[in-house]
Coordinates of C-alpha atoms in Angstrom, one line a residue:
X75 CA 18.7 -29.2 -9.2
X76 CA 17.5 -30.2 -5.7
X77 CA 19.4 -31.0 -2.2
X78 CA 17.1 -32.0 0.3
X79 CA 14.9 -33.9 2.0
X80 CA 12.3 -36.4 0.5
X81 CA 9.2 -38.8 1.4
X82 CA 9.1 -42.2 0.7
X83 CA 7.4 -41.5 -2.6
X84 CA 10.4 -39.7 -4.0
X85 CA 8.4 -36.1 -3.1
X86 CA 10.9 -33.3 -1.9
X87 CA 9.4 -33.6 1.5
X88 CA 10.6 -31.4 4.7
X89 CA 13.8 -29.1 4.3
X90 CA 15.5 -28.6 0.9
X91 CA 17.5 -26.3 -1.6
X92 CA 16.3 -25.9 -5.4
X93 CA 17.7 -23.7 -8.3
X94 CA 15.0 -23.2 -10.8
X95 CA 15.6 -23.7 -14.6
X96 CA 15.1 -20.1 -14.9
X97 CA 18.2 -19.1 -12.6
X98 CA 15.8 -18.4 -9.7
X99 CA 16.7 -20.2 -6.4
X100 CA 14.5 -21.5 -3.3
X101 CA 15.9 -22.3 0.3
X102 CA 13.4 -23.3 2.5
X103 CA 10.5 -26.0 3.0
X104 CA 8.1 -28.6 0.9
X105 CA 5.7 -30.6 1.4
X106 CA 4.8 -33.4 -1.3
X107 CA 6.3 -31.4 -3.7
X108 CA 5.6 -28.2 -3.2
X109 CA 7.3 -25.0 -1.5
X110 CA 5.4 -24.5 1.7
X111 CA 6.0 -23.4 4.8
X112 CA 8.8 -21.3 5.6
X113 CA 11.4 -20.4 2.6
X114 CA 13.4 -17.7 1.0
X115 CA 13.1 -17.4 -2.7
X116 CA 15.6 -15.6 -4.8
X117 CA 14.6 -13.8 -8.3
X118 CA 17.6 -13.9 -10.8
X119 CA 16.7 -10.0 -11.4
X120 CA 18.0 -9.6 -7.5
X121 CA 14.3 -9.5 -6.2
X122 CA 14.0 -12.1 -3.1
X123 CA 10.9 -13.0 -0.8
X124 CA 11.4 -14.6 2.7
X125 CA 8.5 -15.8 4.6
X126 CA 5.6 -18.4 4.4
X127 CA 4.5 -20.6 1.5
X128 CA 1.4 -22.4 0.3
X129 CA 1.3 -24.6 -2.3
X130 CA 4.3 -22.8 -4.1
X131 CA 2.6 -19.7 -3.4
X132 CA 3.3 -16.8 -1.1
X133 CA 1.2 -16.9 2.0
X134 CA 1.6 -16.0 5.5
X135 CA 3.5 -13.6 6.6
X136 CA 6.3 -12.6 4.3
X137 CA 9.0 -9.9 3.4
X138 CA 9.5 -8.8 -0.3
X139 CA 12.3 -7.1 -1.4
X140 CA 11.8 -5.6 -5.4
X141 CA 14.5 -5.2 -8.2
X142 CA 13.9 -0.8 -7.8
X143 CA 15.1 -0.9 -3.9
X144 CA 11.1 -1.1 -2.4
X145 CA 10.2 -3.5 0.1
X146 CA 6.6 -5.1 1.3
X147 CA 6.2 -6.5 4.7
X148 CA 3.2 -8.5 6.1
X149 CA 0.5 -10.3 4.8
X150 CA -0.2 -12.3 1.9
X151 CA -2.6 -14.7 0.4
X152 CA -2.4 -16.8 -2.7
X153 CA 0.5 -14.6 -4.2
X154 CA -1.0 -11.5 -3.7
X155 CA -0.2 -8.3 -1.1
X156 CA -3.5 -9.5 0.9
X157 CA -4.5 -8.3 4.5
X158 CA -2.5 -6.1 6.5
X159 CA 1.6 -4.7 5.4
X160 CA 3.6 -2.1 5.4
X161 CA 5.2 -0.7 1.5
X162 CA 8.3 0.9 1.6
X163 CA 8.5 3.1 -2.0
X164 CA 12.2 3.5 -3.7
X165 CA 12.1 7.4 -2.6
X166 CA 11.1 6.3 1.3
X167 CA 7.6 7.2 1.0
X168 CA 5.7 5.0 2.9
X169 CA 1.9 2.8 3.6
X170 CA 1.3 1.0 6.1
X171 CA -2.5 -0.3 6.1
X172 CA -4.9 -3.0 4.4
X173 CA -4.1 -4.8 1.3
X174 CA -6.5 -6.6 -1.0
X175 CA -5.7 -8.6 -4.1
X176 CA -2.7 -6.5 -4.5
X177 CA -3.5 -3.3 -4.2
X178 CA -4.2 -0.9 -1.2
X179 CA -7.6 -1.1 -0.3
X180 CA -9.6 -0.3 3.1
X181 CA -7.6 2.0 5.7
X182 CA -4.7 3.4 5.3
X183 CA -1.7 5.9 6.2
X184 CA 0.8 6.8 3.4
X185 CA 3.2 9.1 4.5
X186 CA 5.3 11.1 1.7
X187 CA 9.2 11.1 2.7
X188 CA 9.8 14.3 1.0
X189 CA 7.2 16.8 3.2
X190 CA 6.6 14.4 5.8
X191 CA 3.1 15.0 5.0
X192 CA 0.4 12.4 5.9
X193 CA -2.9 10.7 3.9
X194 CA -4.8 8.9 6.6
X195 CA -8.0 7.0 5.5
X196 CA -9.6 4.9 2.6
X197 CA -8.4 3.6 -0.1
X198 CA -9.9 1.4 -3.2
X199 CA -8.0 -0.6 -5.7
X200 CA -4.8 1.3 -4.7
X201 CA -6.4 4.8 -5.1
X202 CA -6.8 7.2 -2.1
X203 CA -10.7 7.5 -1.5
X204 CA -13.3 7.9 1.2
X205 CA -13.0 9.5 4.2
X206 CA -9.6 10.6 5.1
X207 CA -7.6 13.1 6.9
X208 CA -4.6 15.1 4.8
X209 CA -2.3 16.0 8.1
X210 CA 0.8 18.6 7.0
X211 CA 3.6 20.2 9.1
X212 CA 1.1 22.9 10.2
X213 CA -2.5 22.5 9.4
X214 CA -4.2 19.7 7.8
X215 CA -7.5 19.2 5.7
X216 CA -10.4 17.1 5.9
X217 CA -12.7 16.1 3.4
X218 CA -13.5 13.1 0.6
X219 CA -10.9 11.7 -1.9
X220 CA -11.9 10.0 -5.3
X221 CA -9.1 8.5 -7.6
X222 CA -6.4 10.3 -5.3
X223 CA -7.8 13.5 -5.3
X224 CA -9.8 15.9 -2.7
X225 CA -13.0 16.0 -3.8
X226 CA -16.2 18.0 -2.7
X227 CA -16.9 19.5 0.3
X228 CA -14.1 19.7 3.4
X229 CA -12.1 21.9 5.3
X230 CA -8.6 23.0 6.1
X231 CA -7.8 23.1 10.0
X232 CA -4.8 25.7 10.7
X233 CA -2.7 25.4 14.1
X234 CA -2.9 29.0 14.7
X235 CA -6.5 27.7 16.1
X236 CA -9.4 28.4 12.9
X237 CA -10.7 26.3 9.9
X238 CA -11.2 27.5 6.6
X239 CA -14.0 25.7 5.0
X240 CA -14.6 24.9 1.4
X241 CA -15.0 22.9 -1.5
X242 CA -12.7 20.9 -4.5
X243 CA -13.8 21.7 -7.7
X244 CA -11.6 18.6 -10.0
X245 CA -9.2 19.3 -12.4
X246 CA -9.0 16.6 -15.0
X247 CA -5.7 14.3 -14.9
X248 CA -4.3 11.4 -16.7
X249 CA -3.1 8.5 -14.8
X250 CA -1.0 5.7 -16.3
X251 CA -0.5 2.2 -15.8
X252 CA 1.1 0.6 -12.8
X253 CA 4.2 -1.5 -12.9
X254 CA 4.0 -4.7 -10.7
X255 CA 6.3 -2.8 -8.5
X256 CA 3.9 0.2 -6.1
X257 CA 4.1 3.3 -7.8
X258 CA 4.7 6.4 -5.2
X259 CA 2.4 8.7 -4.8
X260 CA 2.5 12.4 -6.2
X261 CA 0.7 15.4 -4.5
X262 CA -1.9 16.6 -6.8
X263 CA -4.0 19.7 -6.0
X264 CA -7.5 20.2 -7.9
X265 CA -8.9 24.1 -7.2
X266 CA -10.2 24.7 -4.0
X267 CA -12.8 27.4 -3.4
X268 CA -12.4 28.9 0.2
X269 CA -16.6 29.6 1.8
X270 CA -16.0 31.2 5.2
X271 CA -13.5 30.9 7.9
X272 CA -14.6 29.4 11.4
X273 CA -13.1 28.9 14.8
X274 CA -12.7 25.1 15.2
X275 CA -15.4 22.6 14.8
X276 CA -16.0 18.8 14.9
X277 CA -15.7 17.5 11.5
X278 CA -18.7 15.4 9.5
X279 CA -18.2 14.9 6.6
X280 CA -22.0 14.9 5.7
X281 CA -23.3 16.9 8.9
X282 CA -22.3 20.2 7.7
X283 CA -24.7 22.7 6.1
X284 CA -23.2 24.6 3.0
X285 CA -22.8 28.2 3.7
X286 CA -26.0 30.4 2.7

């Protein structure tokens, strides 16, 4: 079904209202036939996404609210999570950073509701790595992530005014497969083997000589 507005080729054209085969509905605009510009789209399952279309597909800037209670906000492309947005998780964890194709990927800052701890740094194909900073209530750790885990040399820097320096030796982990809806995060901890204790330093990550 469809109330709106056409072209002279019989096209929905300009402003219009649709309810899908499927159940689904779509208030918003079309050109030649297709949902673009501005619209809100309604999922059947309770899902709904507000913002700008393309060529019935997601682009712009958009909000996305899922069936579990999460919520995207900011940029997509071509129906994907693309550019930069903000991801509201079901338990209020948070990440608000660089999107590509989906996934997180580039900089970052995920911040876990629970501990009000804080990851801040890279990220590839939704997975914390890189550089990045590990920020807690009273001291924080710096180092190299892979797959979501520290890894390698880094250091933790206390309030109380010293570092502890170190390095990650991995623990091995399974990891399952994502639903299309973001997964939270959970805190992992490979072991971490303390070297020496310091007064503060600058941090880099390669510009550091082990301990003798």
């Amino acid at each position: 079904e469809y109330d709106g507005e056409r072209n002279s080729e019989g096209e929905r054209h300009g402003h219009g209202k649709a309810r899908l085969p499927n159940g689904d509905t779509y208030d918003g605009e079309y050109e030649h036939g297709l949902r673009s510009g501005q619209g809100t789209y309604r999922f059947k399952n309770g899902a709904f996404y507000t913002g700008g279309y393309l060529q019935n597909k997601k682009h712009g800037h958009g909000i996305f609210f899922y069936p579990d209670g999460s919520k995207y906000e900011g940029s997509w492309v071509n129906d994907q999570r693309h550019g930069y947005g903000k991801y509201t998780y079901p338990n209020g964890d948070t990440y608000t950073g660089e999107w590509f194709n989906h996934n997180r990927h580039g900089q970052g800052t995920y911040i876990y509701n629970d501990t009000r701890s804080k990851y801040v740094g890279g990220w590839v194909d939704g997975n914390q790595e890189g550089e990045a900073e590990l920020i807690h209530l009273n001291h924080r750790f710096l180092g190299k992530f892979l797959n979501g885990n520290p890894v390698g040399r880094g250091k933790y820097v206390f309030d109380i005014g010293c570092e502890q320096h170190g390095e990650y030796i991995q623990s091995e982990q399974d990891k399952g497969e994502g639903e299309e809806e973001e997964e939270p995060l959970l805190l992992v901890a490979p072991k971490w083997k303390a070297s020496k204790i310091t007064k503060l330093t600058r941090w880099t990550p390669h510009g550091e000589n082990p301990p003798s």
